[in-house]
Amino acid sequence: MERHIASIREQFPILKTQVNGKPLVYLDNAASTQKPTRVVNAIAQYYNTSHSNVHRGVHSLSQKATQLFEEAREAVRAHLNAASSDEIIFTKGCTDAINTVASGYERLLKKGDEVLISHLEHHSNIVPWQMACERSGASLKIIPMNHKGELEWSASLLSSRTKIVAVNHVSNALGTINPIQQIIADAHAVSAAVLIDGAQATPHFSVDVQTLDADFYTFSGHKVYGPTGIGVLYGKRSFLEMLPPYQGGGDMIKTVTFSKTTYAPIPFKFEAGTPNMAGAIGLHEALNFMSDIGLENIASYENQLLQYANEELSRIPGIRFIGTAENKASVLSFLVEGAHPYDVGVLLDQMGIAVRTGHHCTQPIMDYFEIPGTVRASFGMYNTMEEVDQLVRGVMRSASMLV
Amino acid sequence: MTIQEIQSEIEEEFGFFDDWMDKYEHLIGLGKDLPLIDPQFKTEEHIIKGCQSQVWLHAELEDGKLFYTADSDAIITKGVISLLIRSFNAQTPDAILEASTDFIDRIGLKDHLSPTRANGLVSMVKQMKFYALAFKAQKQNT
């Protein structure tokens, strides 16, 4: 893969940008990845040649748009190895997908029921469940973590009261890959459902929802080199059929009278209103792009980047890694002793290096480590070893100015 | 000196730096030299929370003039605070209410006073002006 990086980078015009007069080093991929030209072109092509509203018109353009939209659904099904494309719901993002499930559960949960989430969650997999619990009277329980940023999983956290477990596949703040296979198996033993937030896993390696046996799996388009405003909710057929609809509107109904509405079958029950067709088509192209490169190639190359960055950054005096789990995706969170992460981020930006600083929408993790935030470098398939070197030099330079 | 004169003086000082590193080193130095805020004012009541860094601000009126002290957990934020305090300190509430902070743009630190940075500085400027307004109203009532 290493010898193909130059040609991969060619496909991302934005990587040639200058920032503050320096060539951009983009290491904020966990927040959002950049888009290859073919994704941008697919969206333009759709609008220029095939756009119309879907699932409605008998006219040819509407048929064409519908066909492209449904082909995108099939592509997502294949990507996740779901049993049926009916189990793939297009949402406006990963957060929206989680909210779809949480708001449905809000109506199914009763006082005394429990929802289990983890200490490692992004706010988007905490707040929807807090809201569901507040309104239903259910209680929220937390899977604890250790000082390495690993979950301290134990089946004893589950009971017959546990109705759903919601955990991320990979932590956005620390990069920890969680033992979801075990969590799913244990949860199913007490008949609890499991939602996996896959926003940080899908950009890095392949996911098979049937092997995992996840009941719900969510991810976001813009983190897998696709457009913003599109996300995916996978749900097993029986779960999606049982779950009440999220929003009401067009496209999600079978019949409407003023006294009663019957809902369309899945997936349409959860897709009220005109869907984001261009987004779905862009996502389709992005998934094709990733498959063409090869998910295994991406995973092993990014792992090399991570190992190299780990080794090189370790040489910096006063560096402290936050999140040192054994099993990690290509996300590195760290602090330099005596320097606030915000200051490091500002100085790196002056050198053209884009990292994320702050709490990464995971305040409970920051509270655990008693820190205001971290500097987070997250790698994508187009990053290079030279960029890691630039990061290391940048952090050393920042430290010498700040400390 | 008027606020405008002080701000021109700061602009002139920053004009000497043609390299970003020198400019930031100066700013970091100013941040480190910022007089400490009295610990009794470093409380929840005086905090201005940004998403990235936070700021504590306190103001007192002496002989009709305002004196600010402030702190931040981030040193670059403190550097910008020091420039704001230097330009507003020992000025009357009226002068502060009329003053602009455009000099920050002109010395190439515009980004730091942008709401997207979420470092607490935009709210801090608002809070500095709010203190001026409050002291002015207090004076008119007595």
XYZ file of C-alpha atoms in Angstrom:
545
model
C 0.000 0.000 0.000
C 2.849 2.372 0.871
C 3.910 2.666 -2.754
C 0.357 3.608 -3.773
C 0.059 6.506 -1.321
C 1.197 9.097 -3.853
C -1.515 8.031 -6.279
C -4.114 7.911 -3.490
C -3.146 11.440 -2.408
C -3.554 12.595 -6.033
C -7.238 11.805 -5.707
C -7.682 14.286 -2.837
C -7.151 17.807 -4.225
C -7.567 19.392 -0.780
C -4.350 17.714 0.419
C -2.431 20.160 -1.793
C -3.807 23.110 0.192
C -1.459 25.514 1.957
C -2.358 26.463 5.530
C -0.668 29.508 7.049
C 1.774 29.337 4.172
C 2.725 25.709 4.887
C 1.621 22.531 3.109
C -1.375 21.050 4.901
C -0.752 18.027 7.130
C -4.256 16.761 7.787
C -4.421 14.659 10.946
C -8.029 15.262 11.976
C -9.536 12.273 10.202
C -11.489 11.035 13.212
C -13.486 14.271 13.032
C -13.993 14.016 9.273
C -12.091 12.564 6.340
C -11.431 14.417 3.101
C -13.213 13.448 -0.116
C -11.680 11.881 -3.220
C -12.569 13.507 -6.553
C -14.619 10.496 -7.613
C -17.038 11.030 -4.708
C -17.435 14.708 -5.553
C -17.907 13.787 -9.224
C -20.516 11.139 -8.435
C -22.596 13.748 -6.602
C -22.232 16.263 -9.448
C -23.066 13.557 -11.986
C -26.205 12.640 -10.063
C -27.448 16.233 -9.981
C -26.473 16.863 -13.599
C -28.035 13.745 -15.081
C -30.317 11.817 -12.750
C -31.930 13.965 -10.067
C -35.606 13.750 -9.280
C -37.585 12.755 -6.189
C -37.501 9.079 -5.326
C -40.230 6.459 -4.780
C -42.940 8.704 -6.208
C -43.013 9.613 -9.868
C -43.818 7.254 -12.680
C -41.637 9.396 -14.905
C -38.269 8.109 -16.048
C -36.072 10.465 -14.018
C -37.803 9.547 -10.795
C -37.269 5.896 -11.681
C -33.607 6.558 -12.366
C -33.065 8.449 -9.100
C -34.900 5.727 -7.180
C -32.766 3.063 -8.792
C -29.515 4.873 -7.890
C -30.713 5.460 -4.329
C -31.659 1.802 -3.892
C -28.361 0.696 -5.441
C -26.630 2.765 -2.750
C -28.654 0.931 -0.118
C -27.573 -2.388 -1.597
C -23.931 -1.226 -1.576
C -24.169 -0.409 2.138
C -25.772 -3.804 2.766
C -22.883 -5.528 1.012
C -20.340 -3.363 2.859
C -21.725 -4.416 6.261
C -22.707 -7.898 5.073
C -26.276 -7.370 6.284
C -28.799 -10.086 5.462
C -31.118 -7.772 3.529
C -31.073 -4.231 2.144
C -34.392 -3.678 3.992
C -32.249 -3.564 7.123
C -30.313 -0.491 5.913
C -31.836 2.869 6.864
C -30.369 6.100 5.510
C -30.170 8.778 8.182
C -28.617 12.232 8.270
C -25.638 10.971 10.219
C -24.483 8.609 12.922
C -25.949 10.804 15.676
C -29.296 10.755 13.868
C -29.108 6.962 13.587
C -28.533 6.589 17.347
C -31.360 9.016 18.081
C -33.678 6.993 15.840
C -33.103 3.919 18.002
C -33.037 5.779 21.350
C -36.287 7.601 20.659
C -37.948 4.323 19.697
C -36.694 2.690 22.881
C -37.935 5.642 24.896
C -41.430 4.369 24.146
C -40.566 0.741 24.868
C -38.684 1.279 28.149
C -40.437 1.171 31.495
C -39.537 2.179 35.018
C -37.099 -0.378 36.435
C -35.569 -1.150 33.024
C -31.890 -0.464 32.484
C -29.879 0.947 29.598
C -26.158 0.150 29.655
C -23.642 2.452 27.961
C -19.895 2.808 28.503
C -17.538 5.374 29.984
C -15.878 5.626 26.562
C -18.899 6.950 24.659
C -19.090 10.055 22.535
C -21.759 12.480 23.790
C -23.904 11.349 20.861
C -24.171 7.879 22.401
C -24.776 9.254 25.915
C -27.249 12.111 25.618
C -29.920 10.309 23.503
C -29.992 7.511 26.108
C -30.118 9.958 29.009
C -33.106 11.587 27.321
C -34.777 8.206 26.733
C -34.197 7.226 30.367
C -35.447 10.536 31.753
C -38.671 10.300 29.804
C -39.314 6.584 30.357
C -38.148 6.253 33.971
C -35.509 3.670 33.042
C -32.044 3.984 34.580
C -28.725 4.468 32.855
C -25.768 2.302 33.863
C -22.161 2.723 32.841
C -19.530 0.150 31.856
C -16.398 1.387 33.680
C -12.975 1.849 32.110
C -9.393 1.562 33.341
C -6.391 3.901 33.201
C -5.396 2.519 29.788
C -8.735 3.589 28.369
C -10.013 0.026 28.054
C -13.479 -1.063 29.097
C -13.664 -3.220 32.203
C -16.290 -5.480 30.742
C -18.078 -7.956 32.937
C -21.271 -9.861 32.203
C -22.320 -9.069 35.774
C -23.143 -5.529 34.600
C -26.098 -7.125 32.818
C -29.310 -8.411 34.299
C -32.811 -9.267 33.212
C -33.578 -5.548 33.636
C -31.077 -4.587 30.912
C -33.067 -3.800 27.774
C -30.359 -2.364 25.552
C -26.582 -1.965 25.585
C -25.126 0.898 23.510
C -21.356 0.908 23.015
C -18.968 2.273 20.439
C -16.897 -0.096 18.368
C -13.898 2.266 18.549
C -13.478 5.218 20.919
C -13.223 8.531 19.057
C -11.148 10.166 21.794
C -8.672 7.371 22.542
C -8.883 4.934 19.619
C -9.609 1.922 21.860
C -11.186 -0.992 19.991
C -13.810 -2.377 22.357
C -14.562 -6.090 22.913
C -17.956 -5.799 21.257
C -18.159 -9.422 20.172
C -18.057 -10.485 23.830
C -20.424 -7.707 24.932
C -22.958 -8.711 22.263
C -22.796 -12.395 23.209
C -23.206 -11.649 26.930
C -26.027 -9.172 26.323
C -27.908 -11.652 24.162
C -27.654 -14.206 26.966
C -29.932 -11.937 29.056
C -32.051 -11.006 25.999
C -30.782 -7.432 25.891
C -30.450 -5.715 22.513
C -27.130 -4.192 21.458
C -26.445 -1.033 19.474
C -22.896 -0.542 18.219
C -21.801 2.978 17.273
C -19.445 2.232 14.411
C -18.560 5.816 13.451
C -14.868 5.318 14.272
C -14.590 1.692 13.142
C -15.983 1.846 9.587
C -13.227 4.220 8.331
C -10.496 1.798 9.393
C -11.498 -1.843 8.934
C -14.235 -4.084 7.585
C -17.316 -4.819 9.656
C -19.592 -7.820 9.329
C -22.816 -7.222 11.237
C -23.919 -10.853 10.921
C -20.692 -12.241 12.365
C -20.858 -9.661 15.158
C -24.563 -10.448 15.620
C -25.182 -6.748 16.426
C -28.857 -5.808 16.620
C -28.148 -2.218 15.549
C -25.010 -0.803 13.955
C -24.590 2.856 13.015
C -22.034 4.852 11.061
C -21.473 8.132 9.373
C -20.797 8.910 5.668
C -18.368 11.779 6.109
C -15.941 9.716 8.187
C -15.597 7.070 5.439
C -14.497 9.519 2.712
C -18.147 10.178 1.767
C -20.277 13.306 1.965
C -21.672 14.996 5.085
C -25.359 14.743 5.907
C -25.663 11.009 5.301
C -25.386 8.188 7.796
C -26.545 4.625 8.182
C -28.605 2.729 10.691
C -28.394 -1.012 10.284
C -30.946 -2.964 12.287
C -31.961 -6.594 12.263
C -35.309 -6.962 10.550
C -37.168 -8.084 13.686
C -35.776 -5.137 15.685
C -36.608 -2.542 13.057
C -40.110 -3.965 12.684
C -40.626 -3.826 16.452
C -39.212 -0.291 16.874
C -41.745 2.572 16.598
C -41.020 5.117 13.818
C -38.858 8.143 14.664
C -40.367 10.925 12.567
C -43.632 11.170 10.685
C -44.021 12.449 7.144
C -44.061 11.453 3.522
C -42.513 8.232 2.232
C -42.846 6.452 5.598
C -46.588 5.716 5.412
C -48.779 3.091 3.852
C -52.161 4.780 4.302
C -53.141 8.027 6.005
C -56.588 9.046 7.206
C -57.237 11.639 9.898
C -58.095 8.921 12.356
C -55.211 6.537 11.695
C -52.003 6.106 9.741
C -50.430 2.794 8.919
C -46.716 2.760 8.334
C -44.724 1.633 5.363
C -42.600 -1.483 5.773
C -38.913 -1.144 6.636
C -36.685 0.566 5.600
C -39.142 3.296 4.544
C -40.836 3.435 7.966
C -37.712 5.229 9.212
C -37.135 7.486 6.216
C -39.717 10.242 6.561
C -39.498 13.009 3.975
C -37.375 13.282 0.885
C -34.162 11.431 1.646
C -30.627 12.649 0.961
C -30.277 10.966 -2.436
C -27.079 12.785 -3.412
C -25.600 11.853 -0.036
C -26.463 8.178 -0.468
C -24.990 8.160 -3.988
C -21.838 9.890 -2.737
C -21.590 7.351 0.082
C -21.962 4.519 -2.438
C -19.005 5.888 -4.397
C -16.971 6.333 -1.193
C -17.569 2.690 -0.210
C -16.528 1.611 -3.719
C -13.413 3.726 -3.335
C -12.543 2.053 -0.032
C -13.164 -1.412 -1.494
C -10.967 -0.618 -4.478
C -8.105 0.276 -2.136
C -8.997 -2.738 -0.008
C -10.150 -2.518 3.608
C -7.437 -4.889 4.697
C -4.772 -2.749 3.050
C -6.202 0.344 4.740
C -6.238 -1.337 8.155
C -2.687 -2.642 7.947
C -1.239 0.595 6.544
C -2.976 2.746 9.154
C -1.703 0.393 11.814
C 1.852 1.007 10.576
C 1.224 4.766 10.783
C -0.051 4.362 14.331
C 2.914 2.257 15.460
C 5.373 4.655 13.871
C 3.684 7.723 15.395
C 3.616 6.021 18.769
C 7.331 5.257 18.659
C 8.361 8.662 17.349
C 6.166 10.718 19.679
C 7.403 8.658 22.647
C 10.818 10.259 22.184
C 9.450 13.696 23.096
C 10.291 14.572 26.703
C 7.202 15.112 28.838
C 4.775 13.448 26.419
C 1.892 11.571 27.988
C -0.364 9.338 25.929
C -3.996 9.278 26.966
C -5.420 5.913 25.977
C -2.850 3.126 25.801
C -5.138 0.201 25.087
C -3.631 -2.945 23.585
C -6.088 -2.913 20.741
C -6.313 0.446 18.975
C -7.372 2.131 15.737
C -5.230 4.910 14.269
C -6.084 7.593 16.818
C -3.443 9.074 19.144
C -4.433 11.300 22.045
C -1.661 12.932 24.029
C -0.553 15.803 26.229
C 2.782 17.518 26.628
C 3.622 18.150 30.256
C 3.244 21.806 31.148
C 1.417 22.715 27.934
C -2.321 23.150 27.504
C -3.655 21.126 24.529
C -5.242 24.268 23.077
C -1.856 26.014 22.932
C -0.238 23.013 21.238
C -3.081 22.933 18.689
C -2.748 26.652 17.920
C 1.003 26.363 17.315
C 0.651 23.197 15.200
C -1.920 25.034 13.086
C 0.645 27.766 12.480
C 2.852 25.014 11.038
C 0.041 23.749 8.763
C -0.702 20.703 10.919
C -4.398 20.065 11.565
C -5.128 18.170 14.783
C -8.100 18.229 17.087
C -7.753 19.622 20.599
C -10.230 19.687 23.437
C -12.496 17.130 25.036
C -13.616 15.496 21.744
C -17.250 15.421 22.925
C -16.233 12.890 25.570
C -16.195 14.905 28.794
C -16.591 11.826 31.044
C -13.283 10.442 29.674
C -11.503 13.754 30.324
C -12.971 13.852 33.849
C -11.658 10.325 34.478
C -8.105 11.390 33.592
C -8.622 14.808 35.291
C -7.462 16.696 32.209
C -9.067 19.593 30.282
C -8.636 17.784 26.980
C -6.016 16.235 24.738
C -4.257 16.823 21.454
C -5.556 14.178 19.081
C -3.864 13.114 15.874
C -5.973 10.703 13.840
C -4.721 9.074 10.663
C -6.440 8.208 7.431
C -5.337 6.114 4.474
C -3.692 9.094 2.728
C -1.368 10.085 5.567
C 2.333 9.395 5.245
C 5.275 8.556 7.497
C 6.754 11.962 6.537
C 3.623 13.606 7.934
C 4.157 11.718 11.187
C 7.704 13.138 11.234
C 6.293 16.616 10.674
C 3.882 16.111 13.564
C 6.710 15.020 15.847
C 8.843 18.016 14.875
C 5.815 20.292 15.303
C 5.036 18.995 18.782
C 8.696 19.361 19.807
C 8.784 22.909 18.504
C 5.515 23.767 20.280
C 6.803 22.266 23.511
C 10.002 24.293 23.309
C 7.942 27.471 22.917
C 5.403 26.691 25.621
C 7.206 24.871 28.365
C -2.950 57.382 26.993
C -6.253 56.688 25.309
C -7.333 53.167 24.400
C -6.625 53.944 20.765
C -3.110 55.124 21.534
C -2.367 52.014 23.556
C -3.713 49.788 20.786
C -1.564 51.597 18.187
C 1.434 51.059 20.432
C 0.675 47.308 20.610
C 0.302 47.209 16.818
C 3.676 48.876 16.446
C 5.280 46.361 18.811
C 3.845 43.452 16.849
C 4.938 45.092 13.589
C 8.537 44.147 14.406
C 7.811 40.438 13.960
C 7.859 39.143 10.429
C 7.936 35.517 11.490
C 4.959 33.791 13.153
C 7.204 32.088 15.710
C 8.591 35.364 17.030
C 5.092 36.751 17.269
C 3.814 33.729 19.197
C 6.860 33.635 21.421
C 6.144 37.244 22.338
C 2.493 36.416 22.962
C 3.418 33.413 25.124
C 5.825 35.655 27.078
C 3.028 38.165 27.674
C 0.795 35.329 28.820
C 3.393 34.130 31.292
C 3.888 37.670 32.628
C 0.190 38.402 33.063
C -0.269 39.496 36.700
C -2.009 36.830 38.714
C -5.677 37.174 39.472
C -6.452 37.174 43.190
C -7.257 33.503 43.960
C -10.496 34.584 45.659
C -11.797 35.628 42.219
C -10.846 32.376 40.497
C -14.256 30.905 41.161
C -17.225 29.542 39.250
C -18.790 32.987 39.473
C -15.939 34.597 37.513
C -15.430 31.850 34.974
C -16.106 32.209 31.268
C -16.240 28.733 29.828
C -15.020 28.100 26.336
C -15.047 24.695 24.738
C -11.241 24.691 24.392
C -9.949 26.882 27.174
C -11.479 28.862 29.986
C -11.056 32.352 31.286
C -11.551 33.974 34.697
C -12.245 37.698 34.775
C -12.644 40.196 37.602
C -13.070 43.994 37.480
C -12.862 46.784 40.033
C -13.607 50.506 39.824
C -11.109 52.933 41.317
C -11.532 56.709 41.003
C -13.918 56.250 38.114
C -11.542 53.956 36.233
C -11.733 50.236 35.591
C -9.067 47.728 36.521
C -9.288 44.172 35.234
C -7.503 41.026 36.319
C -7.866 37.738 34.485
C -6.458 34.295 33.986
C -6.793 31.350 31.624
C -5.664 27.740 31.649
C -4.171 28.177 28.149
C -1.101 30.383 27.786
C -1.837 31.745 24.290
C -5.298 32.709 25.465
C -3.585 34.454 28.402
C -1.366 36.333 25.959
C -4.387 37.725 24.136
C -6.001 38.529 27.497
C -2.937 40.522 28.437
C -3.312 42.656 25.286
C -6.990 43.282 25.991
C -6.335 44.186 29.610
C -3.463 46.469 28.691
C -5.684 48.380 26.284
C -8.680 48.681 28.631
C -7.073 49.088 32.049
C -7.250 52.446 33.869
C -9.855 53.689 31.414
C -13.301 55.069 32.137
C -16.417 52.945 31.585
C -17.449 55.282 28.741
C -14.139 54.896 26.925
C -14.293 51.102 27.268
C -17.859 50.945 26.006
C -16.888 52.880 22.885
C -13.641 50.998 22.237
C -13.133 48.466 19.487
C -10.910 45.371 19.531
C -10.019 45.528 15.813
C -6.336 45.913 16.682
C -6.312 42.163 17.392
C -7.176 41.594 13.679
C -4.486 44.005 12.586
C -1.747 42.206 14.489
C -2.757 38.947 12.831
C -4.458 37.306 15.806
C -7.979 37.589 14.448
C -8.622 33.854 14.772
C -8.211 34.055 18.521
C -11.126 36.443 18.833
C -13.370 34.310 16.668
C -16.350 32.434 18.102
C -15.245 29.294 16.227
C -12.166 29.017 18.443
C -14.396 28.569 21.480
C -11.584 29.703 23.767
C -13.716 32.014 25.898
C -12.177 35.239 24.538
C -15.229 36.488 22.632
C -17.312 36.133 25.776
C -14.529 37.752 27.771
C -14.622 40.928 25.655
C -18.396 41.025 26.107
C -17.947 40.543 29.831
C -15.342 43.346 30.017
C -17.817 45.699 28.374
C -20.591 44.442 30.586
C -18.547 45.373 33.679
C -18.058 48.855 32.204
C -21.785 49.188 31.641
C -22.590 47.965 35.147
C -20.147 50.420 36.782
C -21.497 53.244 34.656
C -25.062 52.455 35.703
C -23.972 52.184 39.347
C -22.359 55.615 39.182
C -25.436 57.188 37.657
C -27.598 55.754 40.412
C -25.494 57.098 43.276
